[in-house]
Coordinates of C-alpha atoms in Angstrom, one line a residue:
M1 CA 3.4 -8.6 -38.3
V2 CA 6.7 -8.3 -38.5
N3 CA 9.6 -10.6 -38.6
L4 CA 12.6 -10.3 -37.5
T5 CA 16.0 -12.5 -36.1
I6 CA 16.8 -11.8 -32.0
D7 CA 20.2 -14.0 -31.0
K8 CA 19.7 -16.1 -34.4
H9 CA 15.8 -16.6 -33.7
P10 CA 13.6 -16.0 -36.7
I11 CA 9.8 -13.9 -34.7
S12 CA 6.9 -12.6 -35.7
V13 CA 5.3 -10.4 -33.7
Q14 CA 3.6 -7.3 -33.8
E15 CA 3.9 -3.8 -35.4
G16 CA 5.2 -1.4 -32.1
T17 CA 6.1 -4.6 -30.0
T18 CA 9.5 -3.5 -28.5
L19 CA 12.6 -5.6 -28.4
M20 CA 12.9 -6.4 -24.8
E21 CA 9.3 -7.2 -25.5
A22 CA 10.0 -9.5 -28.9
A23 CA 13.1 -11.3 -26.9
A24 CA 10.8 -11.8 -23.5
T25 CA 8.5 -14.3 -25.9
L26 CA 12.2 -16.1 -27.1
G27 CA 12.0 -16.7 -23.3
I28 CA 15.6 -13.8 -23.8
N29 CA 15.8 -11.9 -21.1
I30 CA 17.9 -8.5 -21.3
P31 CA 18.3 -7.1 -18.0
H32 CA 16.9 -3.7 -17.5
L33 CA 17.0 -1.0 -14.4
C34 CA 15.4 2.0 -15.2
Y35 CA 11.8 0.3 -17.1
W36 CA 9.0 -0.9 -15.6
K37 CA 5.9 -1.7 -18.4
D38 CA 3.6 1.1 -19.4
L39 CA 5.6 3.2 -16.5
N40 CA 8.9 4.1 -17.6
D41 CA 10.4 3.4 -20.3
I42 CA 13.0 6.1 -21.2
G43 CA 15.9 4.1 -21.6
A44 CA 17.5 6.0 -19.0
C45 CA 20.0 3.3 -17.5
R46 CA 21.0 1.8 -20.8
V47 CA 21.3 -1.2 -19.6
C48 CA 19.2 -2.5 -21.5
V49 CA 20.9 -1.9 -25.0
V50 CA 21.4 -4.7 -27.7
E51 CA 23.3 -4.5 -31.4
V52 CA 21.1 -4.3 -34.2
E53 CA 23.3 -5.2 -37.7
G54 CA 23.0 -1.7 -39.8
K55 CA 23.2 0.6 -37.0
E56 CA 26.4 1.7 -35.4
R57 CA 25.0 2.7 -32.0
L58 CA 23.6 0.5 -29.6
L59 CA 20.1 0.8 -29.3
T60 CA 17.9 0.3 -25.5
A61 CA 15.5 -2.4 -26.5
C62 CA 12.7 -0.8 -23.8
N63 CA 11.9 1.7 -26.1
T64 CA 12.9 0.7 -30.2
K65 CA 10.1 -0.5 -31.8
V66 CA 10.5 -3.6 -33.9
A67 CA 10.8 -3.3 -37.7
E68 CA 10.5 -5.8 -40.9
G69 CA 13.7 -8.1 -41.0
M70 CA 15.8 -6.0 -38.4
V71 CA 18.6 -8.8 -37.2
V72 CA 19.2 -8.1 -32.9
Y73 CA 21.9 -9.7 -31.0
T74 CA 21.5 -8.9 -27.4
N75 CA 24.6 -10.7 -25.8
S76 CA 27.4 -9.8 -28.7
P77 CA 30.9 -9.0 -27.5
K78 CA 30.2 -5.6 -28.2
V79 CA 26.7 -5.2 -26.3
R80 CA 28.5 -6.6 -23.2
L81 CA 31.4 -4.7 -23.1
D82 CA 29.1 -1.7 -23.4
R83 CA 26.9 -3.5 -20.5
R84 CA 29.4 -3.7 -18.4
L85 CA 31.2 -0.1 -18.6
T86 CA 27.4 1.2 -18.1
V87 CA 26.8 -1.0 -14.7
Q88 CA 29.9 -0.2 -13.6
M89 CA 29.1 4.0 -13.9
I90 CA 25.9 3.5 -12.2
L91 CA 27.9 1.3 -9.1
S92 CA 30.8 4.3 -8.9
Q93 CA 27.9 6.3 -7.7
H94 CA 26.2 4.1 -5.6
D95 CA 26.8 2.9 -2.2
C96 CA 28.2 -0.7 -2.6
K97 CA 27.2 -1.4 1.2
C98 CA 25.0 -4.6 0.1
A99 CA 25.3 -6.1 3.6
T100 CA 23.5 -3.0 5.2
C101 CA 20.9 -3.2 3.1
V102 CA 17.1 -3.9 3.1
R103 CA 17.4 -5.2 -0.5
S104 CA 20.0 -7.0 -0.6
G105 CA 19.2 -10.7 -2.2
N106 CA 16.0 -9.3 -4.0
C107 CA 18.6 -5.9 -5.7
P108 CA 17.8 -6.1 -9.7
L109 CA 21.3 -4.2 -9.5
Q110 CA 22.7 -6.8 -7.2
K111 CA 21.5 -9.2 -10.0
I112 CA 22.8 -8.2 -12.4
A113 CA 26.5 -6.9 -11.5
N114 CA 26.7 -10.7 -10.6
D115 CA 25.7 -12.0 -13.7
L116 CA 28.0 -9.8 -15.3
N117 CA 30.9 -10.6 -13.0
I118 CA 31.3 -7.4 -11.9
Q119 CA 34.6 -7.8 -9.3
E120 CA 35.5 -4.6 -8.9
C121 CA 35.2 -1.2 -10.5
C122 CA 37.6 0.8 -13.3
F123 CA 35.5 3.9 -12.0
G124 CA 36.8 6.2 -8.5
E125 CA 33.4 6.3 -6.1
R126 CA 31.1 9.6 -5.9
L127 CA 28.4 9.4 -3.9
E128 CA 25.7 12.2 -3.1
K129 CA 24.9 13.0 0.2
Q130 CA 21.4 14.8 0.8
P131 CA 19.9 14.9 3.9
W132 CA 16.5 13.3 5.1
D133 CA 14.3 13.2 8.3
K134 CA 14.7 10.0 9.3
T135 CA 11.8 9.6 11.5
F136 CA 9.4 10.3 8.2
P137 CA 7.8 6.9 7.8
L138 CA 8.9 7.3 4.3
I139 CA 12.9 7.1 3.7
R140 CA 15.4 8.2 1.1
D141 CA 19.0 7.3 0.8
S142 CA 20.6 9.5 -1.8
E143 CA 24.1 7.3 -2.2
K144 CA 21.5 4.3 -3.2
C145 CA 19.8 6.5 -5.8
I146 CA 20.3 5.2 -9.1
K147 CA 18.6 8.3 -11.4
C148 CA 15.8 5.9 -12.9
M149 CA 13.0 7.9 -12.9
R150 CA 11.0 5.0 -12.0
C151 CA 9.9 7.0 -8.5
I152 CA 8.7 10.1 -10.0
Q153 CA 6.6 8.2 -12.6
V154 CA 5.1 6.0 -10.5
C155 CA 4.2 9.2 -8.5
D156 CA 2.9 11.7 -11.3
K157 CA 1.3 8.8 -13.8
I158 CA 0.3 6.8 -11.3
Q159 CA -0.7 8.9 -8.2
S160 CA -0.4 11.9 -9.7
L161 CA 1.1 13.8 -6.8
D162 CA 4.4 15.3 -8.1
I163 CA 6.0 14.6 -4.9
W164 CA 9.7 13.5 -6.6
D165 CA 11.6 15.7 -9.8
L166 CA 14.6 15.4 -10.9
E167 CA 16.9 18.2 -10.2
G168 CA 20.8 19.7 -11.9
T169 CA 21.0 18.3 -15.8
G170 CA 24.6 15.1 -17.2
A171 CA 26.0 13.6 -14.1
R172 CA 25.1 16.6 -11.8
S173 CA 21.4 15.5 -12.4
T174 CA 19.7 13.8 -8.6
I175 CA 15.9 13.0 -7.5
N176 CA 14.7 16.0 -4.5
V177 CA 11.4 16.6 -3.4
T178 CA 9.5 19.1 -5.8
C179 CA 10.2 23.0 -5.1
N180 CA 12.3 22.3 -2.2
R181 CA 10.2 21.2 0.1
T182 CA 11.2 18.7 2.5
I183 CA 9.3 15.2 2.7
R184 CA 7.2 16.7 5.8
E185 CA 6.1 19.5 4.2
A186 CA 5.1 18.5 0.9
D187 CA 2.0 16.6 0.0
C188 CA 3.1 12.6 0.3
A189 CA -0.1 10.6 1.0
L190 CA 2.9 7.4 2.2
C191 CA 1.5 5.6 0.1
G192 CA 5.0 3.5 -0.9
Q193 CA 4.5 3.2 -4.3
C194 CA 7.9 4.2 -5.0
I195 CA 9.5 2.2 -2.9
T196 CA 7.3 -0.6 -4.9
H197 CA 9.2 0.4 -7.7
C198 CA 12.2 1.2 -7.2
P199 CA 15.0 -0.9 -7.8
T200 CA 17.5 -0.3 -5.0
G201 CA 17.5 0.6 -1.5
A202 CA 17.2 3.8 -1.8
L203 CA 13.5 4.4 -0.8
R204 CA 12.2 2.4 1.5
E205 CA 9.8 2.2 5.1
R206 CA 11.3 4.0 8.3
D207 CA 11.9 0.7 10.2
D208 CA 10.9 0.0 13.6
T209 CA 11.9 -3.4 14.2
E210 CA 13.8 -3.0 16.7
K211 CA 11.0 -0.6 18.9
L212 CA 9.2 -3.6 18.4
W213 CA 11.9 -6.0 19.6
R214 CA 12.9 -3.5 23.2
A215 CA 9.1 -3.4 23.7
L216 CA 9.4 -7.6 23.7
A217 CA 11.9 -8.3 25.6
D218 CA 10.2 -5.4 28.4
P219 CA 8.4 -7.2 31.3
N220 CA 6.8 -4.9 32.0
R221 CA 4.3 -3.8 28.3
V222 CA 1.8 -6.5 26.9
V223 CA 2.1 -7.1 23.8
V224 CA -0.6 -7.2 21.3
V225 CA 0.3 -7.5 18.2
Q226 CA -2.8 -7.6 15.2
V227 CA -1.8 -8.5 11.7
A228 CA -4.0 -7.5 8.5
P229 CA -5.8 -9.0 6.4
A230 CA -3.7 -8.2 3.2
V231 CA -0.5 -9.6 5.1
R232 CA -1.8 -13.0 4.1
A233 CA -2.0 -12.8 0.9
A234 CA 2.2 -11.7 0.7
W235 CA 3.5 -12.0 3.6
G236 CA 5.1 -15.9 2.8
E237 CA 6.0 -14.9 -1.2
G238 CA 9.6 -13.0 0.9
L239 CA 9.9 -16.6 2.5
G240 CA 9.8 -18.5 -0.8
L241 CA 5.8 -20.2 0.3
S242 CA 3.1 -21.0 -1.5
R243 CA -0.2 -19.2 -0.9
Q244 CA -1.1 -22.1 0.1
E245 CA 1.2 -22.8 2.6
A246 CA 1.5 -18.8 4.0
T247 CA -1.1 -18.7 6.3
I248 CA -2.4 -16.6 8.9
G249 CA -2.1 -18.9 11.7
K250 CA 1.5 -19.0 11.1
I251 CA 2.2 -15.7 10.8
F252 CA 0.5 -16.1 14.7
D253 CA 3.4 -19.0 14.8
A254 CA 5.8 -17.2 14.1
L255 CA 5.0 -13.9 16.1
R256 CA 4.4 -16.1 19.1
K257 CA 8.0 -17.2 19.1
M258 CA 9.6 -13.8 18.9
G259 CA 7.9 -13.6 22.0
A260 CA 4.5 -11.7 21.7
D261 CA 1.8 -12.0 24.5
Y262 CA -1.5 -11.8 22.6
V263 CA -1.8 -12.6 18.6
F264 CA -5.3 -11.1 16.9
D265 CA -6.2 -11.4 13.0
T266 CA -7.8 -7.5 12.1
T267 CA -10.3 -9.0 10.6
F268 CA -12.8 -8.8 14.1
S269 CA -11.8 -5.0 13.9
A270 CA -12.9 -4.6 10.4
D271 CA -15.6 -6.3 11.2
L272 CA -16.4 -3.5 13.7
T273 CA -15.8 -0.2 10.8
I274 CA -18.1 -2.3 9.0
M275 CA -20.7 -2.1 11.6
E276 CA -20.2 1.1 12.3
E277 CA -19.6 2.1 9.1
A278 CA -22.8 0.9 7.6
N279 CA -25.0 2.1 10.1
E280 CA -23.2 5.6 9.5
L281 CA -24.7 5.4 6.1
L282 CA -27.5 4.6 6.7
E283 CA -28.0 7.0 9.3
R284 CA -26.9 10.2 6.9
M285 CA -29.1 8.1 4.5
Q286 CA -32.5 8.5 7.0
K287 CA -31.3 12.3 6.9
G288 CA -30.9 13.1 3.7
E289 CA -27.1 14.2 4.1
L290 CA -26.3 12.3 0.1
G291 CA -28.4 14.0 -2.1
G292 CA -25.8 16.4 -2.6
R293 CA -22.4 14.6 -2.3
P294 CA -21.4 10.8 -1.1
M295 CA -20.2 9.7 2.3
F296 CA -16.6 8.4 1.7
T297 CA -14.7 5.6 3.6
S298 CA -11.8 6.7 6.1
C299 CA -10.0 3.3 6.2
C300 CA -7.5 4.4 4.1
P301 CA -4.8 6.5 5.9
G302 CA -3.1 7.3 2.7
W303 CA -6.5 8.5 1.2
I304 CA -7.1 10.2 4.3
R305 CA -3.5 12.8 3.6
F306 CA -4.8 12.9 0.1
V307 CA -8.2 14.2 0.7
K308 CA -7.2 16.6 3.3
S309 CA -4.0 18.1 0.9
E310 CA -6.0 17.9 -2.5
F311 CA -9.7 18.1 -1.6
P312 CA -10.2 19.6 1.6
Q313 CA -13.2 20.4 0.8
F314 CA -14.5 16.7 0.7
V315 CA -13.6 16.1 4.6
P316 CA -16.8 16.6 6.2
Q317 CA -18.3 13.8 3.7
L318 CA -15.4 11.3 5.2
S319 CA -17.0 9.1 7.3
T320 CA -16.2 9.3 10.8
A321 CA -15.4 5.4 11.5
K322 CA -11.6 4.8 12.3
S323 CA -10.2 2.6 11.2
P324 CA -9.5 -1.1 11.5
M325 CA -6.2 -1.0 12.8
Q326 CA -6.9 2.0 14.8
M327 CA -10.3 0.8 15.9
F328 CA -8.5 -2.1 17.1
G329 CA -5.7 -0.2 19.1
A330 CA -8.1 1.2 20.8
V331 CA -10.3 -1.6 22.1
M332 CA -6.7 -3.1 23.2
K333 CA -6.4 0.2 25.4
S334 CA -10.0 0.2 26.7
Y335 CA -11.9 -3.3 27.2
F336 CA -9.2 -4.9 26.8
A337 CA -6.7 -3.3 29.1
D338 CA -10.0 -4.0 31.9
Q339 CA -10.4 -7.5 30.9
L340 CA -6.6 -8.0 31.6
G341 CA -6.6 -5.2 35.2
K342 CA -3.5 -3.7 32.9
K343 CA -3.7 0.5 32.6
P344 CA -3.9 1.4 28.9
E345 CA -0.1 2.4 28.6
D346 CA 1.2 -1.4 29.8
I347 CA -0.7 -2.3 26.8
F348 CA 1.5 -1.9 23.4
S349 CA -0.4 -2.4 20.7
V350 CA 1.2 -4.1 17.6
A351 CA 0.0 -3.8 13.9
V352 CA 1.6 -5.5 11.4
M353 CA 0.0 -4.0 7.9
P354 CA 0.8 -3.8 4.0
C355 CA 1.3 0.1 4.5
L356 CA 3.2 3.2 5.4
A357 CA 0.6 5.4 5.3
K358 CA -0.3 3.0 8.9
K359 CA 2.7 4.6 10.1
G360 CA 1.9 7.8 10.0
E361 CA -2.0 7.0 10.8
A362 CA 0.0 5.4 14.1
E363 CA 1.2 8.9 15.1
M364 CA -2.5 9.8 15.7
E365 CA -3.6 11.0 19.8
L366 CA -6.8 9.1 21.3
Y367 CA -8.8 11.0 22.3
Y368 CA -11.3 9.4 25.2
E369 CA -11.7 10.9 28.8
E370 CA -8.1 9.2 30.8
Y371 CA -7.8 6.8 27.7
A372 CA -4.5 9.0 26.2
G373 CA -2.0 8.4 24.0
H374 CA -2.3 6.5 21.0
D375 CA -4.5 3.7 19.5
T376 CA -1.6 2.7 18.1
D377 CA 2.4 2.6 19.6
C378 CA 3.9 0.6 16.6
V379 CA 3.4 -0.3 13.2
I380 CA 5.5 -2.4 11.0
T381 CA 5.6 -3.6 7.4
T382 CA 4.8 -7.0 5.3
R383 CA 8.4 -6.6 4.7
E384 CA 9.6 -5.8 8.3
L385 CA 7.3 -8.5 9.4
V386 CA 9.4 -11.1 6.9
R387 CA 13.1 -9.6 8.5
M388 CA 12.2 -10.5 11.7
I389 CA 11.0 -14.2 11.5
R390 CA 14.5 -14.2 9.4
G391 CA 16.3 -12.4 11.9
A392 CA 15.0 -15.0 14.6
N393 CA 15.9 -17.4 12.9
I394 CA 12.5 -18.8 12.9
L395 CA 12.1 -21.2 9.9
P396 CA 8.8 -21.4 7.6
A397 CA 8.4 -24.7 6.9
L398 CA 8.3 -25.2 10.9
L399 CA 6.0 -22.9 11.5
K400 CA 2.0 -24.4 13.2
D401 CA -1.3 -23.0 12.0
V402 CA -2.7 -21.5 15.3
E403 CA -5.3 -20.3 16.5
P404 CA -5.8 -16.1 17.4
D405 CA -6.0 -15.7 20.8
R406 CA -10.2 -15.5 23.0
L407 CA -11.9 -12.5 23.7
F408 CA -11.6 -11.2 19.2
H409 CA -11.1 -14.6 18.0
D410 CA -13.2 -14.5 15.0
G411 CA -13.4 -12.6 11.7
S412 CA -15.2 -13.1 8.8
G413 CA -15.0 -13.3 4.9
A414 CA -16.2 -9.9 4.4
G415 CA -13.3 -8.4 7.4
V416 CA -11.3 -10.5 4.9
I417 CA -12.0 -9.3 1.4
F418 CA -11.1 -5.6 3.0
G419 CA -7.5 -6.1 1.8
A420 CA -8.8 -5.7 -1.7
T421 CA -10.1 -2.8 -3.9
G422 CA -14.0 -3.0 -3.6
G423 CA -13.4 -4.8 -0.6
V424 CA -14.5 -2.2 2.4
M425 CA -17.5 -1.5 -0.2
E426 CA -18.8 -5.1 -0.3
A427 CA -18.7 -6.0 2.9
A428 CA -20.6 -2.5 3.7
L429 CA -23.0 -3.6 1.6
R430 CA -23.6 -7.2 2.7
T431 CA -24.6 -5.1 6.7
A432 CA -27.0 -2.1 4.9
Y433 CA -28.9 -5.4 2.9
F434 CA -29.4 -7.3 6.2
S435 CA -30.3 -3.3 8.2
I436 CA -32.8 -2.5 5.8
M437 CA -34.6 -5.8 4.2
G438 CA -34.0 -7.8 8.0
K439 CA -32.2 -10.3 5.7
N440 CA -28.8 -11.5 4.7
C441 CA -28.2 -10.8 0.8
E442 CA -26.8 -13.7 -1.0
P443 CA -22.7 -13.2 0.4
D444 CA -22.0 -12.3 -3.8
A445 CA -24.7 -10.4 -4.5
F446 CA -22.6 -7.4 -4.5
E447 CA -19.9 -8.4 -6.6
N448 CA -20.4 -5.6 -9.3
V449 CA -17.8 -3.5 -7.1
R450 CA -14.8 -5.9 -7.6
A451 CA -12.0 -4.9 -9.7
S452 CA -10.9 -7.3 -12.6
S453 CA -7.7 -7.9 -13.9
E454 CA -8.6 -5.7 -17.0
S455 CA -9.7 -3.0 -14.1
T456 CA -9.5 0.8 -14.8
G457 CA -9.2 1.5 -11.2
L458 CA -13.0 2.6 -10.7
T459 CA -15.7 0.5 -10.8
E460 CA -19.4 1.6 -10.6
A461 CA -22.5 0.0 -9.5
E462 CA -25.9 0.6 -8.7
F463 CA -28.0 -1.0 -6.4
N464 CA -32.7 -1.1 -5.2
L465 CA -31.9 -1.6 -1.7
N466 CA -36.3 -1.4 -0.7
G467 CA -36.5 1.2 -3.2
R468 CA -34.2 3.2 -3.1
Q469 CA -31.7 3.0 -5.2
L470 CA -28.0 3.4 -3.9
R471 CA -24.7 4.0 -5.9
I472 CA -22.0 3.4 -5.5
A473 CA -18.4 3.4 -6.5
A474 CA -15.1 1.9 -5.5
V475 CA -11.7 4.0 -7.4
S476 CA -8.0 3.1 -6.0
G477 CA -5.2 4.5 -7.4
L478 CA -4.4 8.3 -6.6
A479 CA -4.6 9.6 -9.7
N480 CA -7.8 7.7 -10.5
T481 CA -9.3 9.4 -7.3
R482 CA -8.7 12.9 -8.4
A483 CA -10.4 12.0 -12.0
L484 CA -13.3 10.9 -9.8
L485 CA -13.4 13.6 -7.3
T486 CA -12.7 16.2 -9.9
A487 CA -16.2 14.8 -12.0
I488 CA -18.3 15.4 -8.3
E489 CA -17.2 18.3 -7.8
R490 CA -18.6 19.2 -11.3
G491 CA -21.7 17.8 -10.7
E492 CA -20.7 15.2 -13.4
K493 CA -20.8 12.0 -11.3
H494 CA -23.8 11.1 -8.3
Y495 CA -23.0 8.3 -5.8
D496 CA -24.2 7.6 -2.3
F497 CA -21.4 5.9 -1.2
V498 CA -17.8 6.0 -2.5
E499 CA -15.2 3.1 -1.2
V500 CA -11.3 5.1 -1.9
M501 CA -8.2 3.4 -1.5
A502 CA -5.0 5.2 -2.7
C503 CA -2.7 2.0 -3.5
P504 CA -4.1 0.6 -7.0
G505 CA -5.6 -3.0 -5.9
G506 CA -6.0 -2.1 -2.6
C507 CA -4.1 -2.9 0.4
V508 CA -2.7 -6.3 -1.9
G509 CA -0.6 -4.0 -3.7
G510 CA 0.2 -1.5 -0.6
G511 CA 3.7 0.2 -0.6
G512 CA 4.8 -2.3 2.4
Q513 CA 4.3 -5.5 1.0
P514 CA 7.3 -7.2 -0.7
Q515 CA 8.4 -6.5 -3.3
H516 CA 8.5 -7.7 -7.7
D517 CA 10.7 -5.8 -9.9
G518 CA 8.4 -5.3 -12.6
Y519 CA 5.2 -7.0 -11.6
E520 CA 2.5 -5.5 -10.1
M521 CA 0.9 -8.5 -7.9
A522 CA -2.8 -6.7 -6.1
Y523 CA -4.8 -8.7 -8.3
E524 CA -3.6 -12.2 -7.9
R525 CA -3.2 -11.5 -4.0
G526 CA -6.3 -9.8 -3.4
Q527 CA -8.0 -13.1 -5.8
N528 CA -6.5 -14.8 -2.6
L529 CA -8.5 -12.6 -0.3
Y530 CA -12.1 -13.5 -2.3
F531 CA -10.7 -17.6 -2.1
L532 CA -10.5 -17.0 1.3
D533 CA -13.9 -15.1 1.5
R534 CA -15.8 -17.8 -0.6
N535 CA -14.7 -20.6 2.3
A536 CA -15.0 -18.8 5.5
S537 CA -17.7 -20.2 8.2
I538 CA -18.7 -16.6 8.9
R539 CA -19.5 -13.9 5.6
Y540 CA -21.1 -11.1 7.2
S541 CA -19.6 -8.8 9.7
H542 CA -22.9 -8.1 11.4
M543 CA -23.0 -12.4 11.9
N544 CA -19.6 -12.0 13.7
P545 CA -20.5 -13.8 17.3
D546 CA -17.0 -11.8 19.1
V547 CA -17.8 -8.1 17.5
W548 CA -21.0 -9.1 19.0
D549 CA -20.1 -9.3 22.7
L550 CA -17.6 -6.6 22.6
Y551 CA -20.9 -4.4 22.2
N552 CA -22.8 -6.4 24.5
N553 CA -20.1 -5.9 26.6
F554 CA -18.3 -3.3 25.9
F555 CA -20.5 -0.7 23.6
E556 CA -23.6 -1.4 23.9
K557 CA -25.1 -1.0 20.2
P558 CA -23.4 0.9 16.7
L559 CA -22.8 4.7 17.3
S560 CA -23.2 4.7 20.9
H561 CA -22.1 7.0 22.7
K562 CA -18.7 5.3 24.3
A563 CA -18.4 3.8 20.4
H564 CA -18.3 7.4 19.4
M565 CA -15.6 8.1 21.6
L566 CA -13.4 5.3 20.6
L567 CA -14.6 4.1 17.5
H568 CA -14.8 7.5 15.5
T569 CA -12.8 10.8 15.3
D570 CA -13.0 13.9 13.9
H571 CA -11.0 14.5 10.9
Y572 CA -10.0 17.6 11.5
R573 CA -7.9 17.2 14.8
W574 CA -5.2 17.0 12.8
Q575 CA -4.5 18.4 8.8
M576 CA -0.9 18.1 6.8
P577 CA 1.9 20.6 7.5
L578 CA 1.6 21.4 4.0
S579 CA 4.0 23.9 1.6
P580 CA 1.9 25.2 -1.2
R581 CA 3.6 23.0 -4.2
R582 CA 4.6 25.9 -6.8
D583 CA 4.8 25.8 -10.9
R584 CA 8.3 27.1 -12.7
N585 CA 6.2 30.5 -12.6
G586 CA 6.0 30.9 -8.7
H587 CA 1.8 30.2 -9.2
V588 CA 0.8 27.6 -6.4
I589 CA 0.0 24.1 -7.8
N590 CA -2.3 23.1 -4.7
P591 CA -4.5 26.6 -4.0
N592 CA -7.2 24.2 -2.5
I593 CA -4.5 23.4 0.2
R594 CA -5.2 27.4 1.6
L595 CA -8.8 26.0 2.6
Q596 CA -8.2 23.5 5.1
G597 CA -8.8 23.8 8.8

């Protein structure tokens, strides 16, 4: 143990502890902007400086380790003066129009400036202006960037994509897309992790709320809204509601108050996805197609973008099943439109999702006879939903639990856990077990695929299904995915079925979820979904009566011709528009992209 004194409080901590961590054990919060535990401790912002007796210079608390006998002051006059000047310099290169920023009220820079009582800046303003494609789902505002480099670190260390890089030196340093590419040319998976880790509004999703407001006001459009499983686990965080208060029924109530004609739970189409995907898995097993490489899930569009750009040789192994969002949209534009006596183009299909990549996925076209266009017309993130609720002056405390509309009313617990890592796998195995054994397994028979709080991002398991050993894996985070695919390609790993989620922890940790600076909330949100599953009246996708009604009245059976036309996709219908990523010597870093098509 190391003994030291912080703000006149004696303390003993483990060797290797940083000053910031040591202060936190005393309840002393040292302000910071660039620091994120285990991700970014480079001391770039210098807001976390502290004074140490015997040291002439102030030290950054985020990366200075404790030493025996240290005497530390976190709020001395010298520290306060230096911290104020540092923050003022940051503000001089930051667009301070907080009233028009999506992070207003939830911005560490704004809070620190207020806490330091900075009411005016003594430095002249100099804002950096970089052009950006505002039609892309991911938006970067260079005038708000504070060069904390969190986006670089999370993209490199957690997602292994290297989309962002530091350019220039000194006062001219800036963040930009690597290798002089535009964001559309880059192999960005649209996971949005750079957004959730950005301390300001420099990175955000493309705002599509006005598009939805226009549709809600159009008397000629039937607005149909679906809400993803992961949204219910997080939306209340942005409105001050507890997990118990923030139910899916209150989201339906809010959407109806805004003017939505029909509201549904995406767990219904998650069950539909399982029916198609589980049967596809069994079909591939029976045909002996899983001997060399596994079948991969296909419900995460961030993962689809990643595999197409980085490992296109695995594209044939993807399940052809569309994601639950796209399946729901396809059903809305076909069967549901027929039931209403409407044309597909009269239906405005909206999805509330925890994800940026869903915005990109919605731009994919639907190909099925006369049903041409898009499965989904508009995607809004959880954060956009919260902004719309506030903009509509809806008081969260007065929202009531209401039921979704009929036809697609029921959803199972298996559909709910889609939002957590391992959930798709577990749901599929429950149904595959029934198809093989002719009876239901225990609902939690496959809980080994669930991630734990100490999870490394990969869970593996092996199950015996009627004499057949089924080797499965569930992985989240694209760096973990890259390592897994590389191991499979080298023959070091062998599986039959693999679930991939681009975001660490799954959709609950998606790039469109509420932001909490310095905290990862995926595991806690995932536990909420498993709680809902345990308490669900239906826990198996194949026992959802509304799903069977849809098959009996429209699709006939899983993997039927009509189901293939509407619920499945050809993964070669679109490709990532990529420009090869090169190192400083001009060598191509991601040569796999040349193999596409």
